[in-house]
Amino acid sequence: MYDVFKFLHVVGVVVLVGNVTITAFWKAFSDMTRDPKIVAHAQRGVTVSDFIFTLAGIALIIIGGYGAALVKDIPLFDSFWLVSGQILFVISGLMWLGILIPLQIRQARLARSFAQGGDIPPQYWRDAKTWLIWGIIATVPLVAAVFVMVYKI
């Protein structure tokens, strides 16, 4: 059972980190076209993929990680690597909840207004830039958590 939980945990990490990385890449390239239809379509795709894959990744990480620890009777707060991995995961999550999700919701609402064409409002571009910067910042703790967990430092 330990191996099943560990597998779920690793798949969750791949899904979460892969999704946050590729959606930012996809959105940035779509935004560079400055075509309202492409930008709106990409924003919708980012919103949907974040909802599906980010939530799935988080669920798999939690179920797999805590399940593996429970099955193996591994104390969650006795080793630096487990504590720091959890803290880094939470730090990233707080940035998503407090900054990135509200920005993404606002961008999605704005994108609906120009999805059929028309001008993209300056607020969208400000939010897109802020979302990209904070998205990169919020990804750093996730990558650091992967490093800490793999090398068990």
PDB file of N, CA and C in Angstrom, residues 71-107:
ATOM      1  N   VAL A  71       0.819   4.749   6.412  1.00  0.00           N
ATOM      2  CA  VAL A  71       1.063   3.317   6.212  1.00  0.00           C
ATOM      3  C   VAL A  71       2.430   2.907   6.756  1.00  0.00           C
ATOM      4  N   LYS A  72       3.430   3.746   6.535  1.00  0.00           N
ATOM      5  CA  LYS A  72       4.799   3.444   6.987  1.00  0.00           C
ATOM      6  C   LYS A  72       5.066   3.920   8.412  1.00  0.00           C
ATOM      7  N   ASP A  73       4.071   4.553   9.012  1.00  0.00           N
ATOM      8  CA  ASP A  73       4.209   5.095  10.367  1.00  0.00           C
ATOM      9  C   ASP A  73       5.378   6.087  10.454  1.00  0.00           C
ATOM     10  N   ILE A  74       5.446   6.961   9.457  1.00  0.00           N
ATOM     11  CA  ILE A  74       6.494   7.983   9.392  1.00  0.00           C
ATOM     12  C   ILE A  74       5.968   9.241  10.073  1.00  0.00           C
ATOM     13  N   PRO A  75       6.662   9.715  11.103  1.00  0.00           N
ATOM     14  CA  PRO A  75       6.211  10.948  11.760  1.00  0.00           C
ATOM     15  C   PRO A  75       6.357  12.152  10.821  1.00  0.00           C
ATOM     16  N   LEU A  76       5.301  12.930  10.703  1.00  0.00           N
ATOM     17  CA  LEU A  76       5.275  14.041   9.749  1.00  0.00           C
ATOM     18  C   LEU A  76       6.094  15.256  10.180  1.00  0.00           C
ATOM     19  N   PHE A  77       6.403  15.357  11.455  1.00  0.00           N
ATOM     20  CA  PHE A  77       7.065  16.571  11.944  1.00  0.00           C
ATOM     21  C   PHE A  77       8.385  16.296  12.647  1.00  0.00           C
ATOM     22  N   ASP A  78       8.971  15.120  12.392  1.00  0.00           N
ATOM     23  CA  ASP A  78      10.239  14.778  13.041  1.00  0.00           C
ATOM     24  C   ASP A  78      11.465  14.971  12.159  1.00  0.00           C
ATOM     25  N   SER A  79      11.246  15.185  10.872  1.00  0.00           N
ATOM     26  CA  SER A  79      12.400  15.352   9.991  1.00  0.00           C
ATOM     27  C   SER A  79      12.270  16.669   9.219  1.00  0.00           C
ATOM     28  N   PHE A  80      13.416  17.289   9.028  1.00  0.00           N
ATOM     29  CA  PHE A  80      13.458  18.594   8.370  1.00  0.00           C
ATOM     30  C   PHE A  80      12.832  18.532   6.980  1.00  0.00           C
ATOM     31  N   TRP A  81      13.142  17.505   6.224  1.00  0.00           N
ATOM     32  CA  TRP A  81      12.666  17.429   4.839  1.00  0.00           C
ATOM     33  C   TRP A  81      11.146  17.332   4.764  1.00  0.00           C
ATOM     34  N   LEU A  82      10.524  16.607   5.674  1.00  0.00           N
ATOM     35  CA  LEU A  82       9.063  16.525   5.659  1.00  0.00           C
ATOM     36  C   LEU A  82       8.418  17.838   6.099  1.00  0.00           C
ATOM     37  N   VAL A  83       8.965  18.433   7.135  1.00  0.00           N
ATOM     38  CA  VAL A  83       8.415  19.704   7.626  1.00  0.00           C
ATOM     39  C   VAL A  83       8.604  20.795   6.580  1.00  0.00           C
ATOM     40  N   SER A  84       9.806  20.912   6.048  1.00  0.00           N
ATOM     41  CA  SER A  84      10.060  21.980   5.071  1.00  0.00           C
ATOM     42  C   SER A  84       9.267  21.745   3.785  1.00  0.00           C
ATOM     43  N   GLY A  85       9.115  20.499   3.359  1.00  0.00           N
ATOM     44  CA  GLY A  85       8.309  20.207   2.176  1.00  0.00           C
ATOM     45  C   GLY A  85       6.870  20.654   2.364  1.00  0.00           C
ATOM     46  N   GLN A  86       6.311  20.377   3.527  1.00  0.00           N
ATOM     47  CA  GLN A  86       4.935  20.789   3.815  1.00  0.00           C
ATOM     48  C   GLN A  86       4.813  22.308   3.899  1.00  0.00           C
ATOM     49  N   ILE A  87       5.785  22.948   4.527  1.00  0.00           N
ATOM     50  CA  ILE A  87       5.756  24.410   4.657  1.00  0.00           C
ATOM     51  C   ILE A  87       5.846  25.073   3.275  1.00  0.00           C
ATOM     52  N   LEU A  88       6.741  24.589   2.440  1.00  0.00           N
ATOM     53  CA  LEU A  88       6.888  25.150   1.093  1.00  0.00           C
ATOM     54  C   LEU A  88       5.607  24.964   0.284  1.00  0.00           C
ATOM     55  N   PHE A  89       4.976  23.815   0.415  1.00  0.00           N
ATOM     56  CA  PHE A  89       3.708  23.530  -0.258  1.00  0.00           C
ATOM     57  C   PHE A  89       2.635  24.521   0.193  1.00  0.00           C
ATOM     58  N   VAL A  90       2.555  24.765   1.494  1.00  0.00           N
ATOM     59  CA  VAL A  90       1.564  25.695   2.047  1.00  0.00           C
ATOM     60  C   VAL A  90       1.861  27.131   1.612  1.00  0.00           C
ATOM     61  N   ILE A  91       3.125  27.524   1.617  1.00  0.00           N
ATOM     62  CA  ILE A  91       3.495  28.880   1.179  1.00  0.00           C
ATOM     63  C   ILE A  91       3.016  29.123  -0.249  1.00  0.00           C
ATOM     64  N   SER A  92       3.289  28.176  -1.124  1.00  0.00           N
ATOM     65  CA  SER A  92       2.830  28.315  -2.503  1.00  0.00           C
ATOM     66  C   SER A  92       1.311  28.383  -2.560  1.00  0.00           C
ATOM     67  N   GLY A  93       0.647  27.523  -1.810  1.00  0.00           N
ATOM     68  CA  GLY A  93      -0.812  27.513  -1.782  1.00  0.00           C
ATOM     69  C   GLY A  93      -1.399  28.826  -1.311  1.00  0.00           C
ATOM     70  N   LEU A  94      -0.780  29.435  -0.331  1.00  0.00           N
ATOM     71  CA  LEU A  94      -1.262  30.728   0.168  1.00  0.00           C
ATOM     72  C   LEU A  94      -1.117  31.823  -0.891  1.00  0.00           C
ATOM     73  N   MET A  95      -0.030  31.764  -1.652  1.00  0.00           N
ATOM     74  CA  MET A  95       0.135  32.737  -2.738  1.00  0.00           C
ATOM     75  C   MET A  95      -0.940  32.538  -3.801  1.00  0.00           C
ATOM     76  N   TRP A  96      -1.249  31.289  -4.095  1.00  0.00           N
ATOM     77  CA  TRP A  96      -2.311  31.002  -5.067  1.00  0.00           C
ATOM     78  C   TRP A  96      -3.652  31.487  -4.551  1.00  0.00           C
ATOM     79  N   LEU A  97      -3.962  31.143  -3.329  1.00  0.00           N
ATOM     80  CA  LEU A  97      -5.270  31.525  -2.776  1.00  0.00           C
ATOM     81  C   LEU A  97      -5.421  33.030  -2.608  1.00  0.00           C
ATOM     82  N   GLY A  98      -4.371  33.678  -2.133  1.00  0.00           N
ATOM     83  CA  GLY A  98      -4.467  35.095  -1.813  1.00  0.00           C
ATOM     84  C   GLY A  98      -4.255  36.052  -2.970  1.00  0.00           C
ATOM     85  N   ILE A  99      -3.473  35.630  -3.956  1.00  0.00           N
ATOM     86  CA  ILE A  99      -3.102  36.547  -5.034  1.00  0.00           C
ATOM     87  C   ILE A  99      -3.518  36.017  -6.408  1.00  0.00           C
ATOM     88  N   LEU A 100      -3.097  34.813  -6.724  1.00  0.00           N
ATOM     89  CA  LEU A 100      -3.235  34.317  -8.093  1.00  0.00           C
ATOM     90  C   LEU A 100      -4.662  33.951  -8.479  1.00  0.00           C
ATOM     91  N   ILE A 101      -5.382  33.291  -7.615  1.00  0.00           N
ATOM     92  CA  ILE A 101      -6.763  32.928  -7.969  1.00  0.00           C
ATOM     93  C   ILE A 101      -7.637  34.171  -8.134  1.00  0.00           C
ATOM     94  N   PRO A 102      -7.580  35.142  -7.211  1.00  0.00           N
ATOM     95  CA  PRO A 102      -8.373  36.363  -7.453  1.00  0.00           C
ATOM     96  C   PRO A 102      -7.994  37.072  -8.764  1.00  0.00           C
ATOM     97  N   LEU A 103      -6.707  37.125  -9.081  1.00  0.00           N
ATOM     98  CA  LEU A 103      -6.278  37.722 -10.353  1.00  0.00           C
ATOM     99  C   LEU A 103      -6.824  36.932 -11.537  1.00  0.00           C
ATOM    100  N   GLN A 104      -6.776  35.628 -11.437  1.00  0.00           N
ATOM    101  CA  GLN A 104      -7.241  34.779 -12.529  1.00  0.00           C
ATOM    102  C   GLN A 104      -8.746  34.927 -12.735  1.00  0.00           C
ATOM    103  N   ILE A 105      -9.489  35.037 -11.659  1.00  0.00           N
ATOM    104  CA  ILE A 105     -10.936  35.242 -11.765  1.00  0.00           C
ATOM    105  C   ILE A 105     -11.234  36.572 -12.449  1.00  0.00           C
ATOM    106  N   ARG A 106     -10.517  37.613 -12.044  1.00  0.00           N
ATOM    107  CA  ARG A 106     -10.728  38.927 -12.648  1.00  0.00           C
ATOM    108  C   ARG A 106     -10.357  38.902 -14.136  1.00  0.00           C
ATOM    109  N   GLN A 107      -9.255  38.235 -14.474  1.00  0.00           N
ATOM    110  CA  GLN A 107      -8.860  38.138 -15.879  1.00  0.00           C
ATOM    111  C   GLN A 107      -9.896  37.362 -16.688  1.00  0.00           C
TER     112      GLN A 107
END
